[in-house]
PDB file of C-alpha atoms in Angstrom:
ATOM      1  CA  MET L   1    -132.088 -15.282 -96.364  1.00  0.00           C
ATOM      2  CA  SER L   2    -134.296 -13.526 -98.865  1.00  0.00           C
ATOM      3  CA  ASP L   3    -135.436  -9.925 -98.459  1.00  0.00           C
ATOM      4  CA  ASP L   4    -138.917 -11.080 -97.426  1.00  0.00           C
ATOM      5  CA  GLU L   5    -137.471 -13.343 -94.691  1.00  0.00           C
ATOM      6  CA  LYS L   6    -135.356 -10.496 -93.331  1.00  0.00           C
ATOM      7  CA  ALA L   7    -138.355  -8.161 -93.223  1.00  0.00           C
ATOM      8  CA  LYS L   8    -140.423 -10.740 -91.372  1.00  0.00           C
ATOM      9  CA  SER L   9    -137.699 -11.443 -88.797  1.00  0.00           C
ATOM     10  CA  SER L  10    -137.025  -7.763 -88.112  1.00  0.00           C
ATOM     11  CA  SER L  11    -140.744  -6.979 -87.850  1.00  0.00           C
ATOM     12  CA  SER L  12    -141.583  -9.899 -85.542  1.00  0.00           C
ATOM     13  CA  ALA L  13    -141.483  -7.570 -82.543  1.00  0.00           C
ATOM     14  CA  PRO L  14    -144.198  -4.876 -82.734  1.00  0.00           C
ATOM     15  CA  SER L  15    -142.987  -1.340 -83.207  1.00  0.00           C
ATOM     16  CA  TYR L  16    -143.634   1.537 -80.810  1.00  0.00           C
ATOM     17  CA  GLU L  17    -146.397   2.800 -83.056  1.00  0.00           C
ATOM     18  CA  ASP L  18    -148.102  -0.637 -83.174  1.00  0.00           C
ATOM     19  CA  ARG L  19    -147.959  -0.886 -79.368  1.00  0.00           C
ATOM     20  CA  CYS L  20    -149.447   2.616 -79.044  1.00  0.00           C
ATOM     21  CA  LYS L  21    -152.542   1.441 -80.932  1.00  0.00           C
ATOM     22  CA  ALA L  22    -153.331  -1.046 -78.123  1.00  0.00           C
ATOM     23  CA  VAL L  23    -153.215   1.401 -75.193  1.00  0.00           C
ATOM     24  CA  ASN L  24    -156.299   2.203 -73.051  1.00  0.00           C
ATOM     25  CA  ALA L  25    -158.168   5.448 -73.040  1.00  0.00           C
ATOM     26  CA  ILE L  26    -156.847   6.415 -69.601  1.00  0.00           C
ATOM     27  CA  SER L  27    -153.226   6.120 -70.671  1.00  0.00           C
ATOM     28  CA  HIS L  28    -152.181   9.755 -70.245  1.00  0.00           C
ATOM     29  CA  PRO L  29    -149.410  10.910 -70.249  1.00  0.00           C
ATOM     30  CA  LEU L  30    -148.091   8.338 -72.649  1.00  0.00           C
ATOM     31  CA  ALA L  31    -144.285   8.444 -72.909  1.00  0.00           C
ATOM     32  CA  ALA L  32    -142.790   9.287 -76.234  1.00  0.00           C
ATOM     33  CA  LYS L  33    -140.653   6.686 -78.040  1.00  0.00           C
ATOM     34  CA  LYS L  34    -137.399   8.124 -76.652  1.00  0.00           C
ATOM     35  CA  SER L  35    -138.851   8.530 -73.140  1.00  0.00           C
ATOM     36  CA  THR L  36    -140.117   4.967 -73.270  1.00  0.00           C
ATOM     37  CA  LYS L  37    -136.587   3.699 -73.896  1.00  0.00           C
ATOM     38  CA  LYS L  38    -135.338   5.878 -70.971  1.00  0.00           C
ATOM     39  CA  ALA L  39    -138.037   4.532 -68.730  1.00  0.00           C
ATOM     40  CA  HIS L  40    -137.112   0.915 -69.494  1.00  0.00           C
ATOM     41  CA  LYS L  41    -133.476   1.618 -68.936  1.00  0.00           C
ATOM     42  CA  LEU L  42    -134.278   3.291 -65.602  1.00  0.00           C
ATOM     43  CA  VAL L  43    -136.456   0.369 -64.540  1.00  0.00           C
ATOM     44  CA  LYS L  44    -133.653  -2.048 -65.412  1.00  0.00           C
ATOM     45  CA  LYS L  45    -131.141  -0.078 -63.297  1.00  0.00           C
ATOM     46  CA  ALA L  46    -133.592   0.309 -60.432  1.00  0.00           C
ATOM     47  CA  ALA L  47    -134.390  -3.391 -60.418  1.00  0.00           C
ATOM     48  CA  ALA L  48    -130.671  -4.160 -60.222  1.00  0.00           C
ATOM     49  CA  THR L  49    -130.263  -2.001 -57.136  1.00  0.00           C
ATOM     50  CA  LYS L  50    -133.620  -3.022 -55.488  1.00  0.00           C
ATOM     51  CA  HIS L  51    -135.117   0.470 -55.745  1.00  0.00           C
ATOM     52  CA  ILE L  52    -138.352  -0.877 -57.213  1.00  0.00           C
ATOM     53  CA  ARG L  53    -141.817  -2.171 -56.433  1.00  0.00           C
ATOM     54  CA  ARG L  54    -143.486  -4.318 -59.059  1.00  0.00           C
ATOM     55  CA  GLY L  55    -147.200  -4.904 -59.564  1.00  0.00           C
ATOM     56  CA  VAL L  56    -150.441  -3.218 -58.449  1.00  0.00           C
ATOM     57  CA  LYS L  57    -150.483  -4.705 -54.914  1.00  0.00           C
ATOM     58  CA  GLU L  58    -146.902  -3.691 -54.119  1.00  0.00           C
ATOM     59  CA  VAL L  59    -147.331  -0.212 -55.612  1.00  0.00           C
ATOM     60  CA  VAL L  60    -150.468   0.436 -53.583  1.00  0.00           C
ATOM     61  CA  LYS L  61    -148.808  -0.906 -50.466  1.00  0.00           C
ATOM     62  CA  GLY L  62    -145.809   1.408 -51.019  1.00  0.00           C
ATOM     63  CA  LEU L  63    -148.061   4.404 -51.525  1.00  0.00           C
ATOM     64  CA  ARG L  64    -149.975   3.619 -48.332  1.00  0.00           C
ATOM     65  CA  LYS L  65    -146.613   3.423 -46.483  1.00  0.00           C
ATOM     66  CA  GLY L  66    -145.712   6.903 -47.798  1.00  0.00           C
ATOM     67  CA  GLU L  67    -143.031   5.927 -50.315  1.00  0.00           C
ATOM     68  CA  THR L  68    -142.336   8.423 -53.083  1.00  0.00           C
ATOM     69  CA  GLY L  69    -140.643   8.210 -56.394  1.00  0.00           C
ATOM     70  CA  LEU L  70    -141.743   7.747 -60.003  1.00  0.00           C
ATOM     71  CA  ALA L  71    -144.505   5.415 -61.137  1.00  0.00           C
ATOM     72  CA  ILE L  72    -144.387   3.800 -64.566  1.00  0.00           C
ATOM     73  CA  LEU L  73    -147.630   2.205 -65.699  1.00  0.00           C
ATOM     74  CA  ALA L  74    -148.350  -0.017 -68.702  1.00  0.00           C
ATOM     75  CA  GLY L  75    -150.957   1.330 -71.082  1.00  0.00           C
ATOM     76  CA  ASP L  76    -152.115  -1.941 -72.583  1.00  0.00           C
ATOM     77  CA  ILE L  77    -153.744  -3.438 -69.454  1.00  0.00           C
ATOM     78  CA  TYR L  78    -157.045  -5.157 -69.993  1.00  0.00           C
ATOM     79  CA  PRO L  79    -159.431  -4.890 -68.206  1.00  0.00           C
ATOM     80  CA  VAL L  80    -158.632  -1.300 -67.400  1.00  0.00           C
ATOM     81  CA  ASP L  81    -160.248  -1.587 -63.951  1.00  0.00           C
ATOM     82  CA  VAL L  82    -157.100  -3.347 -62.766  1.00  0.00           C
ATOM     83  CA  ILE L  83    -155.147  -0.062 -62.792  1.00  0.00           C
ATOM     84  CA  SER L  84    -157.817   2.621 -63.138  1.00  0.00           C
ATOM     85  CA  HIS L  85    -157.479   3.629 -59.444  1.00  0.00           C
ATOM     86  CA  LEU L  86    -153.729   4.123 -59.601  1.00  0.00           C
ATOM     87  CA  PRO L  87    -153.547   7.590 -61.259  1.00  0.00           C
ATOM     88  CA  VAL L  88    -155.857   8.979 -58.555  1.00  0.00           C
ATOM     89  CA  LEU L  89    -153.801   7.447 -55.796  1.00  0.00           C
ATOM     90  CA  LEU L  90    -150.577   8.734 -57.353  1.00  0.00           C
ATOM     91  CA  GLU L  91    -151.906  12.255 -57.730  1.00  0.00           C
ATOM     92  CA  ASP L  92    -153.107  12.251 -54.117  1.00  0.00           C
ATOM     93  CA  ALA L  93    -149.660  11.187 -52.965  1.00  0.00           C
ATOM     94  CA  ASP L  94    -147.871  13.703 -55.285  1.00  0.00           C
ATOM     95  CA  VAL L  95    -146.037  10.921 -57.043  1.00  0.00           C
ATOM     96  CA  PRO L  96    -145.362  11.654 -60.733  1.00  0.00           C
ATOM     97  CA  TYR L  97    -146.382   8.941 -63.193  1.00  0.00           C
ATOM     98  CA  VAL L  98    -146.045   8.117 -66.854  1.00  0.00           C
ATOM     99  CA  PHE L  99    -147.498   5.447 -69.078  1.00  0.00           C
ATOM    100  CA  VAL L 100    -145.506   3.175 -71.450  1.00  0.00           C
ATOM    101  CA  PRO L 101    -147.217   1.287 -74.217  1.00  0.00           C
ATOM    102  CA  SER L 102    -146.320  -2.383 -73.333  1.00  0.00           C
ATOM    103  CA  LYS L 103    -146.679  -4.448 -70.180  1.00  0.00           C
ATOM    104  CA  PHE L 104    -144.418  -7.112 -71.717  1.00  0.00           C
ATOM    105  CA  ASP L 105    -141.563  -4.688 -72.224  1.00  0.00           C
ATOM    106  CA  LEU L 106    -142.135  -3.224 -68.695  1.00  0.00           C
ATOM    107  CA  GLY L 107    -141.964  -6.720 -67.224  1.00  0.00           C
ATOM    108  CA  ALA L 108    -138.784  -7.534 -69.153  1.00  0.00           C
ATOM    109  CA  ALA L 109    -137.145  -4.317 -67.963  1.00  0.00           C
ATOM    110  CA  ALA L 110    -138.173  -5.114 -64.372  1.00  0.00           C
ATOM    111  CA  SER L 111    -136.247  -8.396 -64.592  1.00  0.00           C
ATOM    112  CA  THR L 112    -139.338 -10.641 -64.440  1.00  0.00           C
ATOM    113  CA  LYS L 113    -140.542 -13.226 -66.893  1.00  0.00           C
ATOM    114  CA  ARG L 114    -144.116 -12.109 -66.456  1.00  0.00           C
ATOM    115  CA  PRO L 115    -145.717  -8.887 -67.896  1.00  0.00           C
ATOM    116  CA  THR L 116    -145.867  -6.142 -65.304  1.00  0.00           C
ATOM    117  CA  SER L 117    -148.719  -3.619 -65.148  1.00  0.00           C
ATOM    118  CA  CYS L 118    -146.905  -1.042 -63.011  1.00  0.00           C
ATOM    119  CA  VAL L 119    -143.748  -0.275 -61.185  1.00  0.00           C
ATOM    120  CA  LEU L 120    -142.818   2.268 -58.547  1.00  0.00           C
ATOM    121  CA  ILE L 121    -139.257   3.437 -58.638  1.00  0.00           C
ATOM    122  CA  ARG L 122    -138.477   4.635 -55.155  1.00  0.00           C
ATOM    123  CA  THR L 123    -136.694   7.973 -54.713  1.00  0.00           C
ATOM    124  CA  PRO L 124    -133.114   6.844 -55.070  1.00  0.00           C
ATOM    125  CA  LYS L 125    -130.442   7.384 -52.443  1.00  0.00           C
ATOM    126  CA  LYS L 126    -127.152   8.979 -53.435  1.00  0.00           C
ATOM    127  CA  ASP L 127    -124.804   6.948 -55.658  1.00  0.00           C
ATOM    128  CA  PHE L 128    -127.680   5.668 -57.861  1.00  0.00           C
ATOM    129  CA  ASP L 129    -126.410   4.809 -61.284  1.00  0.00           C
ATOM    130  CA  GLY L 130    -129.501   6.080 -63.179  1.00  0.00           C
ATOM    131  CA  GLN L 131    -130.000   9.399 -61.320  1.00  0.00           C
ATOM    132  CA  ASP L 132    -129.935  11.455 -64.580  1.00  0.00           C
ATOM    133  CA  LEU L 133    -132.570   9.187 -66.172  1.00  0.00           C
ATOM    134  CA  TYR L 134    -134.672   9.446 -63.033  1.00  0.00           C
ATOM    135  CA  ASP L 135    -134.479  13.201 -62.883  1.00  0.00           C
ATOM    136  CA  ALA L 136    -135.319  13.570 -66.629  1.00  0.00           C
ATOM    137  CA  LEU L 137    -138.357  11.305 -66.388  1.00  0.00           C
ATOM    138  CA  VAL L 138    -139.622  12.946 -63.182  1.00  0.00           C
ATOM    139  CA  LYS L 139    -139.341  16.334 -64.879  1.00  0.00           C
ATOM    140  CA  GLU L 140    -141.323  15.100 -67.900  1.00  0.00           C
ATOM    141  CA  ALA L 141    -143.974  13.457 -65.711  1.00  0.00           C
ATOM    142  CA  LYS L 142    -144.470  16.544 -63.606  1.00  0.00           C
ATOM    143  CA  GLU L 143    -145.158  18.707 -66.720  1.00  0.00           C
ATOM    144  CA  TYR L 144    -148.305  16.688 -67.273  1.00  0.00           C
ATOM    145  CA  ASP L 145    -151.542  18.390 -66.038  1.00  0.00           C
ATOM    146  CA  PRO L 146    -154.550  16.021 -65.904  1.00  0.00           C
ATOM    147  CA  ALA L 147    -156.961  18.992 -66.177  1.00  0.00           C
ATOM    148  CA  THR L 148    -155.842  19.579 -69.793  1.00  0.00           C
ATOM    149  CA  ILE L 149    -157.225  16.284 -71.148  1.00  0.00           C
ATOM    150  CA  SER L 150    -159.838  16.731 -73.784  1.00  0.00           C
ATOM    151  CA  VAL L 151    -162.468  14.076 -73.927  1.00  0.00           C
ATOM    152  CA  SER L 152    -162.946  12.795 -77.435  1.00  0.00           C
ATOM    153  CA  SER L 153    -165.639  10.399 -78.665  1.00  0.00           C
ATOM    154  CA  ARG L 154    -164.432   7.358 -80.505  1.00  0.00           C
TER     155      ARG L 154
END
């Protein structure tokens, strides 16, 4: 393989920065690169132990039933109206949430072949393998204050 072919094969998957360019205006708080990897790892572990709800309908149903946990939303959903009501519902239910840049990566981490717009990781019982990841992401998501967003014109 030549150097050009190696560069093309390694750059076939978009980078974190490229994915961040495609996110919607409402995607706040957007997880940092390291936090995004943690979130995907947590979703993978939660999916393996059935501590997860996938998709808008299931997440809304879980919130109506009073489930708590951590919500992870994809930032590149179009049209944005599909998930625009979720941050308000999550704030009303006191469920912390964080956005990740890619619905494709979120779907892959949730063990589905389809892209996933959002997942709700239910508050884990004891003996959960990813408890440290869960606690770290919940702490990061709770630090976000929606009142501090500054509206900028594009």
